[in-house]
PDB file of C-alpha atoms in Angstrom:
ATOM      1  CA  MET C   1      -8.986  -6.622  -2.378  1.00 94.00           C
ATOM      2  CA  LYS C   2     -10.956  -3.281  -3.364  1.00 96.00           C
ATOM      3  CA  ALA C   3     -12.131  -0.695  -0.687  1.00 97.00           C
ATOM      4  CA  ARG C   4     -13.888   2.901  -0.753  1.00 98.00           C
ATOM      5  CA  VAL C   5     -13.642   4.847   2.348  1.00 98.00           C
ATOM      6  CA  THR C   6     -15.788   8.004   2.094  1.00 98.00           C
ATOM      7  CA  VAL C   7     -14.745  10.968   4.569  1.00 98.00           C
ATOM      8  CA  THR C   8     -17.437  13.234   5.408  1.00 96.00           C
ATOM      9  CA  LEU C   9     -17.993  16.135   7.684  1.00 95.00           C
ATOM     10  CA  LYS C  10     -19.819  15.345  11.121  1.00 95.00           C
ATOM     11  CA  ASN C  11     -22.639  17.668  11.508  1.00 92.00           C
ATOM     12  CA  GLY C  12     -22.699  20.838  12.983  1.00 88.00           C
ATOM     13  CA  VAL C  13     -18.996  21.417  11.878  1.00 89.00           C
ATOM     14  CA  LEU C  14     -18.941  24.300   9.564  1.00 85.00           C
ATOM     15  CA  ASP C  15     -18.158  23.532   6.158  1.00 89.00           C
ATOM     16  CA  PRO C  16     -16.793  26.580   3.840  1.00 86.00           C
ATOM     17  CA  GLN C  17     -16.545  25.040   0.768  1.00 89.00           C
ATOM     18  CA  GLY C  18     -20.007  23.310   1.211  1.00 93.00           C
ATOM     19  CA  LYS C  19     -21.224  26.609   1.312  1.00 92.00           C
ATOM     20  CA  ALA C  20     -19.632  28.155  -1.473  1.00 91.00           C
ATOM     21  CA  ILE C  21     -20.436  24.967  -3.925  1.00 95.00           C
ATOM     22  CA  GLU C  22     -23.943  25.789  -2.840  1.00 95.00           C
ATOM     23  CA  GLY C  23     -24.037  29.191  -3.546  1.00 93.00           C
ATOM     24  CA  ALA C  24     -22.461  28.493  -6.944  1.00 94.00           C
ATOM     25  CA  LEU C  25     -24.972  25.806  -7.623  1.00 97.00           C
ATOM     26  CA  GLY C  26     -27.508  28.318  -6.788  1.00 94.00           C
ATOM     27  CA  SER C  27     -26.176  31.048  -9.202  1.00 94.00           C
ATOM     28  CA  LEU C  28     -26.419  28.292 -11.946  1.00 96.00           C
ATOM     29  CA  GLY C  29     -29.572  28.197 -11.684  1.00 96.00           C
ATOM     30  CA  PHE C  30     -30.638  24.977  -9.442  1.00 96.00           C
ATOM     31  CA  ALA C  31     -32.962  26.749  -7.200  1.00 93.00           C
ATOM     32  CA  GLY C  32     -33.643  23.828  -5.133  1.00 92.00           C
ATOM     33  CA  VAL C  33     -30.147  23.077  -3.489  1.00 95.00           C
ATOM     34  CA  ALA C  34     -31.323  23.051   0.151  1.00 95.00           C
ATOM     35  CA  SER C  35     -27.580  22.322   1.179  1.00 94.00           C
ATOM     36  CA  VAL C  36     -23.997  21.088   0.257  1.00 96.00           C
ATOM     37  CA  ARG C  37     -21.752  19.321   2.398  1.00 95.00           C
ATOM     38  CA  GLN C  38     -18.360  18.375   0.465  1.00 95.00           C
ATOM     39  CA  GLY C  39     -16.032  15.269   1.817  1.00 96.00           C
ATOM     40  CA  LYS C  40     -13.886  12.939   0.435  1.00 97.00           C
ATOM     41  CA  VAL C  41     -13.780   9.518  -1.616  1.00 98.00           C
ATOM     42  CA  PHE C  42     -10.769   7.009  -0.897  1.00 98.00           C
ATOM     43  CA  ASP C  43     -10.063   3.607  -3.513  1.00 98.00           C
ATOM     44  CA  ILE C  44      -8.048   1.815  -1.903  1.00 98.00           C
ATOM     45  CA  GLU C  45      -6.336  -1.567  -3.446  1.00 97.00           C
ATOM     46  CA  VAL C  46      -5.212  -4.000  -0.418  1.00 96.00           C
ATOM     47  CA  ALA C  47      -3.284  -7.056  -0.385  1.00 96.00           C
ATOM     48  CA  GLU C  48      -5.852  -8.994   2.466  1.00 95.00           C
ATOM     49  CA  THR C  49      -8.237 -11.021   0.817  1.00 95.00           C
ATOM     50  CA  ASP C  50     -10.203 -11.822   3.826  1.00 96.00           C
ATOM     51  CA  ALA C  51     -12.797  -9.180   3.925  1.00 95.00           C
ATOM     52  CA  GLY C  52     -13.409  -8.872   7.709  1.00 95.00           C
ATOM     53  CA  LYS C  53      -9.676  -8.655   8.119  1.00 96.00           C
ATOM     54  CA  ALA C  54      -9.547  -6.303   4.901  1.00 96.00           C
ATOM     55  CA  LYS C  55     -11.930  -3.718   6.958  1.00 97.00           C
ATOM     56  CA  ALA C  56     -10.685  -3.681  10.211  1.00 97.00           C
ATOM     57  CA  GLU C  57      -7.027  -2.609   8.762  1.00 97.00           C
ATOM     58  CA  LEU C  58      -8.924  -0.155   6.416  1.00 98.00           C
ATOM     59  CA  GLU C  59     -10.690   1.551   9.397  1.00 97.00           C
ATOM     60  CA  ALA C  60      -7.915   1.387  11.208  1.00 97.00           C
ATOM     61  CA  MET C  61      -6.500   3.241   8.160  1.00 97.00           C
ATOM     62  CA  ALA C  62      -9.417   5.731   8.344  1.00 98.00           C
ATOM     63  CA  ALA C  63      -9.009   6.419  12.290  1.00 97.00           C
ATOM     64  CA  LYS C  64      -5.320   6.973  12.133  1.00 96.00           C
ATOM     65  CA  LEU C  65      -4.701   8.993   8.816  1.00 97.00           C
ATOM     66  CA  LEU C  66      -7.612   9.630   6.317  1.00 98.00           C
ATOM     67  CA  ALA C  67      -9.975  10.715   8.739  1.00 97.00           C
ATOM     68  CA  ASN C  68      -9.374  13.616  11.402  1.00 96.00           C
ATOM     69  CA  THR C  69     -12.117  12.517  13.869  1.00 94.00           C
ATOM     70  CA  VAL C  70     -12.456  15.954  15.499  1.00 92.00           C
ATOM     71  CA  ILE C  71     -14.559  17.027  12.767  1.00 94.00           C
ATOM     72  CA  GLU C  72     -14.935  14.109  10.317  1.00 96.00           C
ATOM     73  CA  ASN C  73     -16.269  10.517  10.119  1.00 97.00           C
ATOM     74  CA  TYR C  74     -15.755   7.581   7.875  1.00 98.00           C
ATOM     75  CA  ARG C  75     -17.217   5.014   6.447  1.00 98.00           C
ATOM     76  CA  VAL C  76     -15.848   1.260   4.843  1.00 98.00           C
ATOM     77  CA  GLU C  77     -17.211  -0.256   2.245  1.00 97.00           C
ATOM     78  CA  ILE C  78     -15.481  -3.542   0.635  1.00 96.00           C
ATOM     79  CA  VAL C  79     -16.397  -3.027  -3.150  1.00 94.00           C
ATOM     80  CA  GLY C  80     -14.700  -6.130  -4.114  1.00 83.00           C
TER      81      GLY C  80
ATOM     82  CA  MET G   1      18.992  29.183  24.341  1.00 89.00           C
ATOM     83  CA  LYS G   2      19.448  26.149  22.049  1.00 95.00           C
ATOM     84  CA  SER G   3      17.053  25.045  19.656  1.00 97.00           C
ATOM     85  CA  ALA G   4      15.948  23.192  16.581  1.00 97.00           C
ATOM     86  CA  VAL G   5      13.830  24.015  13.655  1.00 98.00           C
ATOM     87  CA  VAL G   6      12.469  20.907  11.919  1.00 98.00           C
ATOM     88  CA  VAL G   7      11.664  21.388   8.287  1.00 97.00           C
ATOM     89  CA  PHE G   8       9.442  18.911   6.485  1.00 97.00           C
ATOM     90  CA  PRO G   9       8.882  18.908   2.402  1.00 96.00           C
ATOM     91  CA  GLY G  10       6.947  21.549   1.641  1.00 96.00           C
ATOM     92  CA  SER G  11       8.161  23.794   4.924  1.00 97.00           C
ATOM     93  CA  ASN G  12       9.305  28.051   3.651  1.00 96.00           C
ATOM     94  CA  ARG G  13       9.001  30.237   6.858  1.00 96.00           C
ATOM     95  CA  GLU G  14      12.208  28.359   8.326  1.00 96.00           C
ATOM     96  CA  ARG G  15      14.895  30.403   7.443  1.00 97.00           C
ATOM     97  CA  ASP G  16      12.313  33.260   8.924  1.00 97.00           C
ATOM     98  CA  MET G  17      12.136  31.438  12.273  1.00 97.00           C
ATOM     99  CA  VAL G  18      16.297  30.428  11.893  1.00 98.00           C
ATOM    100  CA  ALA G  19      16.937  34.687  11.847  1.00 97.00           C
ATOM    101  CA  ALA G  20      14.514  35.242  14.492  1.00 97.00           C
ATOM    102  CA  LEU G  21      15.584  32.680  17.061  1.00 97.00           C
ATOM    103  CA  GLU G  22      19.291  33.738  15.958  1.00 96.00           C
ATOM    104  CA  LYS G  23      18.955  37.139  16.303  1.00 95.00           C
ATOM    105  CA  VAL G  24      16.565  37.355  19.375  1.00 95.00           C
ATOM    106  CA  GLY G  25      18.393  34.429  21.220  1.00 91.00           C
ATOM    107  CA  GLY G  26      22.138  34.672  19.922  1.00 91.00           C
ATOM    108  CA  HIS G  27      22.664  31.557  19.164  1.00 92.00           C
ATOM    109  CA  ARG G  28      22.520  29.638  15.385  1.00 96.00           C
ATOM    110  CA  PRO G  29      19.589  26.980  16.048  1.00 97.00           C
ATOM    111  CA  ALA G  30      20.077  23.135  14.678  1.00 96.00           C
ATOM    112  CA  VAL G  31      18.272  22.294  11.671  1.00 96.00           C
ATOM    113  CA  VAL G  32      16.778  19.072  11.348  1.00 96.00           C
ATOM    114  CA  TRP G  33      15.361  17.367   8.851  1.00 94.00           C
ATOM    115  CA  HIS G  34      11.971  15.157   8.924  1.00 91.00           C
ATOM    116  CA  GLY G  35      13.185  11.747   8.114  1.00 87.00           C
ATOM    117  CA  ASP G  36      15.817  12.238  11.083  1.00 86.00           C
ATOM    118  CA  HIS G  37      14.621  10.056  13.753  1.00 83.00           C
ATOM    119  CA  ASP G  38      16.492  12.007  16.651  1.00 83.00           C
ATOM    120  CA  LEU G  39      16.474  15.721  18.046  1.00 92.00           C
ATOM    121  CA  PRO G  40      19.398  17.173  19.544  1.00 94.00           C
ATOM    122  CA  LYS G  41      18.644  18.252  22.991  1.00 95.00           C
ATOM    123  CA  VAL G  42      17.641  21.513  22.727  1.00 96.00           C
ATOM    124  CA  ASP G  43      15.106  23.820  25.224  1.00 96.00           C
ATOM    125  CA  LEU G  44      12.833  24.750  22.090  1.00 97.00           C
ATOM    126  CA  ILE G  45      12.017  22.792  19.302  1.00 98.00           C
ATOM    127  CA  VAL G  46       9.850  25.024  16.163  1.00 98.00           C
ATOM    128  CA  ILE G  47       7.910  23.743  13.397  1.00 98.00           C
ATOM    129  CA  PRO G  48       7.860  26.737  10.953  1.00 98.00           C
ATOM    130  CA  GLY G  49       5.453  27.892   8.748  1.00 97.00           C
ATOM    131  CA  GLY G  50       5.074  26.384   5.125  1.00 97.00           C
ATOM    132  CA  PHE G  51       3.090  24.108   3.215  1.00 97.00           C
ATOM    133  CA  SER G  52       4.317  20.970   4.476  1.00 96.00           C
ATOM    134  CA  TYR G  53       3.213  17.880   1.789  1.00 95.00           C
ATOM    135  CA  GLY G  54       1.732  20.529  -0.342  1.00 95.00           C
ATOM    136  CA  ASP G  55      -1.141  20.413   2.177  1.00 95.00           C
ATOM    137  CA  TYR G  56      -2.360  17.180   0.693  1.00 95.00           C
ATOM    138  CA  LEU G  57      -5.208  15.214   2.988  1.00 96.00           C
ATOM    139  CA  ARG G  58      -5.342  17.865   5.394  1.00 96.00           C
ATOM    140  CA  SER G  59      -2.890  21.125   5.853  1.00 97.00           C
ATOM    141  CA  GLY G  60      -0.738  19.520   8.603  1.00 97.00           C
ATOM    142  CA  ALA G  61      -1.845  15.904   8.235  1.00 97.00           C
ATOM    143  CA  ILE G  62       1.060  13.925   6.419  1.00 96.00           C
ATOM    144  CA  ALA G  63       3.563  16.018   8.689  1.00 96.00           C
ATOM    145  CA  ALA G  64       2.331  14.954  11.604  1.00 96.00           C
ATOM    146  CA  ARG G  65       2.471  11.186  10.876  1.00 95.00           C
ATOM    147  CA  GLU G  66       6.607  11.611  10.130  1.00 93.00           C
ATOM    148  CA  PRO G  67       8.765  10.144  12.442  1.00 91.00           C
ATOM    149  CA  ILE G  68      10.355  12.939  13.549  1.00 95.00           C
ATOM    150  CA  MET G  69       6.837  13.818  15.790  1.00 95.00           C
ATOM    151  CA  ASP G  70       7.452  10.724  18.024  1.00 94.00           C
ATOM    152  CA  ALA G  71      10.908  12.383  18.839  1.00 95.00           C
ATOM    153  CA  ILE G  72       8.979  15.895  19.758  1.00 97.00           C
ATOM    154  CA  ARG G  73       5.786  14.018  21.127  1.00 97.00           C
ATOM    155  CA  ARG G  74       8.605  12.337  23.935  1.00 96.00           C
ATOM    156  CA  GLU G  75      10.446  15.901  24.081  1.00 97.00           C
ATOM    157  CA  ALA G  76       7.157  17.682  24.913  1.00 98.00           C
ATOM    158  CA  GLU G  77       6.482  15.367  27.674  1.00 97.00           C
ATOM    159  CA  ARG G  78       9.555  15.981  29.199  1.00 97.00           C
ATOM    160  CA  GLY G  79       8.551  19.505  29.689  1.00 97.00           C
ATOM    161  CA  VAL G  80      10.856  20.880  26.569  1.00 98.00           C
ATOM    162  CA  ALA G  81       9.212  24.292  24.699  1.00 98.00           C
ATOM    163  CA  VAL G  82       7.478  23.493  21.180  1.00 98.00           C
ATOM    164  CA  LEU G  83       6.206  26.618  19.234  1.00 98.00           C
ATOM    165  CA  GLY G  84       4.160  25.336  15.972  1.00 98.00           C
ATOM    166  CA  VAL G  85       3.522  28.398  13.537  1.00 98.00           C
ATOM    167  CA  CYS G  86       1.057  28.670  11.116  1.00 98.00           C
ATOM    168  CA  ASN G  87       2.000  25.117   9.493  1.00 98.00           C
ATOM    169  CA  GLY G  88       3.447  24.037  12.619  1.00 98.00           C
ATOM    170  CA  PHE G  89       0.527  24.829  14.465  1.00 98.00           C
ATOM    171  CA  GLN G  90      -2.127  22.895  12.103  1.00 98.00           C
ATOM    172  CA  ILE G  91       0.749  19.718  12.279  1.00 98.00           C
ATOM    173  CA  LEU G  92       0.551  20.031  16.272  1.00 98.00           C
ATOM    174  CA  CYS G  93      -2.848  19.732  16.020  1.00 98.00           C
ATOM    175  CA  GLU G  94      -2.999  16.557  13.272  1.00 97.00           C
ATOM    176  CA  ALA G  95      -0.303  15.329  15.736  1.00 97.00           C
ATOM    177  CA  GLY G  96      -2.573  15.434  19.015  1.00 96.00           C
ATOM    178  CA  LEU G  97       0.062  17.767  20.599  1.00 98.00           C
ATOM    179  CA  LEU G  98      -2.674  20.218  20.854  1.00 98.00           C
ATOM    180  CA  PRO G  99      -6.597  19.839  20.509  1.00 98.00           C
ATOM    181  CA  GLY G 100      -9.005  20.826  18.114  1.00 97.00           C
ATOM    182  CA  VAL G 101      -8.102  21.905  14.471  1.00 97.00           C
ATOM    183  CA  LEU G 102      -7.654  24.260  11.914  1.00 97.00           C
ATOM    184  CA  MET G 103     -10.377  24.348   9.149  1.00 95.00           C
ATOM    185  CA  ARG G 104     -10.460  26.286   5.699  1.00 94.00           C
ATOM    186  CA  ASN G 105     -10.712  29.758   6.413  1.00 96.00           C
ATOM    187  CA  ALA G 106     -14.496  30.940   6.952  1.00 93.00           C
ATOM    188  CA  GLY G 107     -14.588  33.349   4.006  1.00 91.00           C
ATOM    189  CA  LEU G 108     -12.331  30.651   2.089  1.00 90.00           C
ATOM    190  CA  LYS G 109      -9.533  33.060   0.716  1.00 94.00           C
ATOM    191  CA  PHE G 110      -6.136  33.020   1.648  1.00 97.00           C
ATOM    192  CA  ILE G 111      -5.418  35.628   4.270  1.00 97.00           C
ATOM    193  CA  CYS G 112      -2.068  37.294   3.701  1.00 97.00           C
ATOM    194  CA  LYS G 113      -2.146  40.284   5.995  1.00 97.00           C
ATOM    195  CA  GLU G 114      -1.527  42.000   9.551  1.00 97.00           C
ATOM    196  CA  VAL G 115      -4.009  41.185  12.250  1.00 98.00           C
ATOM    197  CA  LYS G 116      -3.936  42.339  15.428  1.00 98.00           C
ATOM    198  CA  LEU G 117      -3.788  39.859  18.261  1.00 98.00           C
ATOM    199  CA  ARG G 118      -4.519  40.387  21.893  1.00 98.00           C
ATOM    200  CA  VAL G 119      -2.128  38.622  24.607  1.00 98.00           C
ATOM    201  CA  GLU G 120      -4.726  36.666  26.597  1.00 98.00           C
ATOM    202  CA  THR G 121      -2.581  34.876  29.117  1.00 98.00           C
ATOM    203  CA  THR G 122       1.060  35.795  30.405  1.00 98.00           C
ATOM    204  CA  ASP G 123       1.425  32.144  31.918  1.00 98.00           C
ATOM    205  CA  SER G 124       3.897  30.156  30.008  1.00 98.00           C
ATOM    206  CA  ALA G 125       7.631  30.099  28.342  1.00 97.00           C
ATOM    207  CA  PHE G 126       6.210  31.775  25.401  1.00 98.00           C
ATOM    208  CA  THR G 127       4.095  34.637  26.836  1.00 98.00           C
ATOM    209  CA  ALA G 128       5.789  35.992  29.707  1.00 98.00           C
ATOM    210  CA  ARG G 129       7.212  38.830  28.154  1.00 97.00           C
ATOM    211  CA  TYR G 130       4.147  40.304  27.033  1.00 98.00           C
ATOM    212  CA  ASP G 131       1.872  42.202  29.140  1.00 98.00           C
ATOM    213  CA  LYS G 132      -1.987  40.469  30.062  1.00 97.00           C
ATOM    214  CA  GLY G 133      -4.271  42.401  27.673  1.00 98.00           C
ATOM    215  CA  ALA G 134      -1.797  43.857  25.307  1.00 98.00           C
ATOM    216  CA  VAL G 135      -2.879  44.443  21.615  1.00 98.00           C
ATOM    217  CA  ILE G 136       0.090  43.435  19.338  1.00 98.00           C
ATOM    218  CA  ARG G 137       0.421  43.419  15.407  1.00 97.00           C
ATOM    219  CA  SER G 138       1.378  39.846  13.710  1.00 97.00           C
ATOM    220  CA  PRO G 139       1.362  38.611   9.885  1.00 97.00           C
ATOM    221  CA  VAL G 140      -0.668  36.235   8.968  1.00 98.00           C
ATOM    222  CA  ALA G 141      -0.501  33.908   5.555  1.00 97.00           C
ATOM    223  CA  HIS G 142      -2.732  31.454   6.044  1.00 97.00           C
ATOM    224  CA  GLY G 143      -5.597  29.468   3.907  1.00 97.00           C
ATOM    225  CA  ASP G 144      -6.684  27.203   6.607  1.00 97.00           C
ATOM    226  CA  GLY G 145      -6.529  28.999   9.983  1.00 97.00           C
ATOM    227  CA  ASN G 146      -9.870  28.492  11.160  1.00 97.00           C
ATOM    228  CA  TYR G 147      -9.684  27.215  14.807  1.00 97.00           C
ATOM    229  CA  ARG G 148     -12.403  24.589  15.671  1.00 95.00           C
ATOM    230  CA  ALA G 149     -12.511  22.888  19.069  1.00 95.00           C
ATOM    231  CA  ASP G 150     -16.008  20.800  20.391  1.00 92.00           C
ATOM    232  CA  ASP G 151     -17.595  22.519  23.312  1.00 94.00           C
ATOM    233  CA  GLU G 152     -16.009  20.271  25.635  1.00 96.00           C
ATOM    234  CA  THR G 153     -12.822  21.185  24.378  1.00 97.00           C
ATOM    235  CA  LEU G 154     -13.473  25.074  24.168  1.00 98.00           C
ATOM    236  CA  ALA G 155     -14.443  25.470  27.727  1.00 98.00           C
ATOM    237  CA  ARG G 156     -11.366  23.291  29.049  1.00 98.00           C
ATOM    238  CA  LEU G 157      -9.139  26.023  27.391  1.00 98.00           C
ATOM    239  CA  LYS G 158     -10.529  28.719  28.477  1.00 98.00           C
ATOM    240  CA  GLY G 159     -11.088  27.298  32.575  1.00 98.00           C
ATOM    241  CA  GLU G 160      -7.473  26.146  32.277  1.00 98.00           C
ATOM    242  CA  ASP G 161      -6.165  29.746  30.282  1.00 98.00           C
ATOM    243  CA  ARG G 162      -4.878  28.327  27.406  1.00 98.00           C
ATOM    244  CA  ILE G 163      -5.606  30.615  25.281  1.00 98.00           C
ATOM    245  CA  ALA G 164      -2.251  32.447  24.289  1.00 98.00           C
ATOM    246  CA  PHE G 165      -3.823  34.600  21.594  1.00 98.00           C
ATOM    247  CA  ARG G 166      -7.269  35.873  20.128  1.00 98.00           C
ATOM    248  CA  TYR G 167      -7.414  37.938  17.034  1.00 98.00           C
ATOM    249  CA  VAL G 168      -9.099  41.876  17.561  1.00 98.00           C
ATOM    250  CA  GLY G 169     -11.157  41.265  14.501  1.00 97.00           C
ATOM    251  CA  ASN G 170     -11.300  37.527  13.584  1.00 98.00           C
ATOM    252  CA  PRO G 171      -9.775  37.370   9.720  1.00 98.00           C
ATOM    253  CA  ASN G 172     -10.657  33.331   9.697  1.00 97.00           C
ATOM    254  CA  GLY G 173     -13.326  32.452  11.349  1.00 96.00           C
ATOM    255  CA  SER G 174     -11.863  31.178  14.126  1.00 97.00           C
ATOM    256  CA  ILE G 175     -13.846  30.165  16.597  1.00 97.00           C
ATOM    257  CA  ASP G 176     -13.581  32.501  19.976  1.00 98.00           C
ATOM    258  CA  ASP G 177     -11.093  34.486  17.804  1.00 98.00           C
ATOM    259  CA  ILE G 178      -8.609  31.960  18.557  1.00 98.00           C
ATOM    260  CA  ALA G 179      -5.575  32.440  17.207  1.00 98.00           C
ATOM    261  CA  GLY G 180      -2.731  30.960  19.629  1.00 98.00           C
ATOM    262  CA  ILE G 181      -3.231  27.882  22.574  1.00 98.00           C
ATOM    263  CA  LEU G 182      -1.442  26.050  24.673  1.00 98.00           C
ATOM    264  CA  SER G 183      -1.038  22.494  25.829  1.00 98.00           C
ATOM    265  CA  GLU G 184      -2.170  21.156  29.289  1.00 98.00           C
ATOM    266  CA  LYS G 185       1.190  21.366  30.566  1.00 98.00           C
ATOM    267  CA  ARG G 186       1.680  24.962  28.621  1.00 98.00           C
ATOM    268  CA  ASN G 187       5.162  24.087  27.129  1.00 98.00           C
ATOM    269  CA  VAL G 188       3.664  23.520  23.653  1.00 98.00           C
ATOM    270  CA  LEU G 189       2.407  26.941  21.649  1.00 98.00           C
ATOM    271  CA  GLY G 190       0.332  26.679  18.547  1.00 98.00           C
ATOM    272  CA  MET G 191      -0.482  30.123  16.492  1.00 98.00           C
ATOM    273  CA  MET G 192      -1.560  30.868  13.242  1.00 98.00           C
ATOM    274  CA  PRO G 193       0.474  33.937  13.426  1.00 98.00           C
ATOM    275  CA  HIS G 194       3.826  35.000  12.458  1.00 98.00           C
ATOM    276  CA  PRO G 195       5.681  36.520  15.466  1.00 98.00           C
ATOM    277  CA  GLU G 196       9.129  35.760  13.907  1.00 97.00           C
ATOM    278  CA  ASN G 197       8.304  38.323  11.223  1.00 97.00           C
ATOM    279  CA  LEU G 198       8.185  41.344  13.446  1.00 97.00           C
ATOM    280  CA  ILE G 199      11.241  40.961  15.629  1.00 96.00           C
ATOM    281  CA  GLU G 200      13.545  44.124  14.487  1.00 94.00           C
ATOM    282  CA  PRO G 201      12.982  47.329  13.552  1.00 94.00           C
ATOM    283  CA  LEU G 202      13.341  46.603   9.429  1.00 92.00           C
ATOM    284  CA  ASN G 203      10.679  44.424   9.877  1.00 91.00           C
ATOM    285  CA  GLY G 204       8.222  47.462  10.865  1.00 92.00           C
ATOM    286  CA  GLY G 205       7.990  46.535  14.105  1.00 94.00           C
ATOM    287  CA  LEU G 206       9.167  44.677  17.397  1.00 97.00           C
ATOM    288  CA  ASP G 207       5.755  43.129  18.339  1.00 98.00           C
ATOM    289  CA  GLY G 208       6.945  39.252  18.070  1.00 97.00           C
ATOM    290  CA  ARG G 209      10.240  39.462  19.788  1.00 97.00           C
ATOM    291  CA  PRO G 210       8.693  39.618  23.145  1.00 97.00           C
ATOM    292  CA  LEU G 211       7.809  35.885  22.389  1.00 98.00           C
ATOM    293  CA  PHE G 212      11.620  35.177  21.513  1.00 97.00           C
ATOM    294  CA  GLU G 213      12.380  36.904  24.714  1.00 97.00           C
ATOM    295  CA  SER G 214      10.402  34.910  26.856  1.00 97.00           C
ATOM    296  CA  LEU G 215      11.863  31.579  25.829  1.00 96.00           C
ATOM    297  CA  LEU G 216      14.874  33.170  26.062  1.00 94.00           C
ATOM    298  CA  ALA G 217      14.420  33.974  30.226  1.00 92.00           C
ATOM    299  CA  ALA G 218      12.700  31.072  30.756  1.00 85.00           C
TER     300      ALA G 218
END
């Protein structure tokens, strides 16, 4: 079973990398960029075939390692 | 003082730490490899600087979940002193032995220079030999030294006198100029600057030495 875990910074957490990317987009001439927040995407394949169980397992992975929940949120999607 | 220095793949400041502990403490520390499950009985455990696991995922994140960290957590709970410098501080935060997190420097650049620190508390086994409020010199070398904690955690750190060092001239954007913090029981210290690199005249200064002398006297 394939899944995608998306990790994003919580609102209010300073994102220096996002700010730098925002600046670079501006200097490339993209004038309409209001803000950029950088995150991470993990594509994970697991042996589990039950979607519910797989999701629970991936939630645990995200909470234990993939995200630092002090500053980051995560979202798990089963993609097939 | 018996001590152990824990080495992960990608640690690179362990030799400086071993030299400092040996020169100030008189005993050569045990060097413990990350795959070990047990620690020798020591008075001090040090996690040195470097780039454990290439800073993959987040600085310190992979090292923080290694089996040796369970042993370090057990020793810390027993009251053994644990010092994490630079990547060691990042690992201690990722492992939950210290609150908060170290993010990318606000200016995005890797900073390798000497900074000034103010000793904010002398109420710990690490800082007893300093004078409270003293401004000391210390080298820093990090890309992810921007300390962050939520308001509640920050209020607790302040209220419980757990901020050990603050930058005088914040180089990395750390909240409240924080350079080093103590655990609730005050026996775990994490700090971004490198006190082990200013312990003898050849280093150009002795400002890091009282930290090791404090531990020796504790």
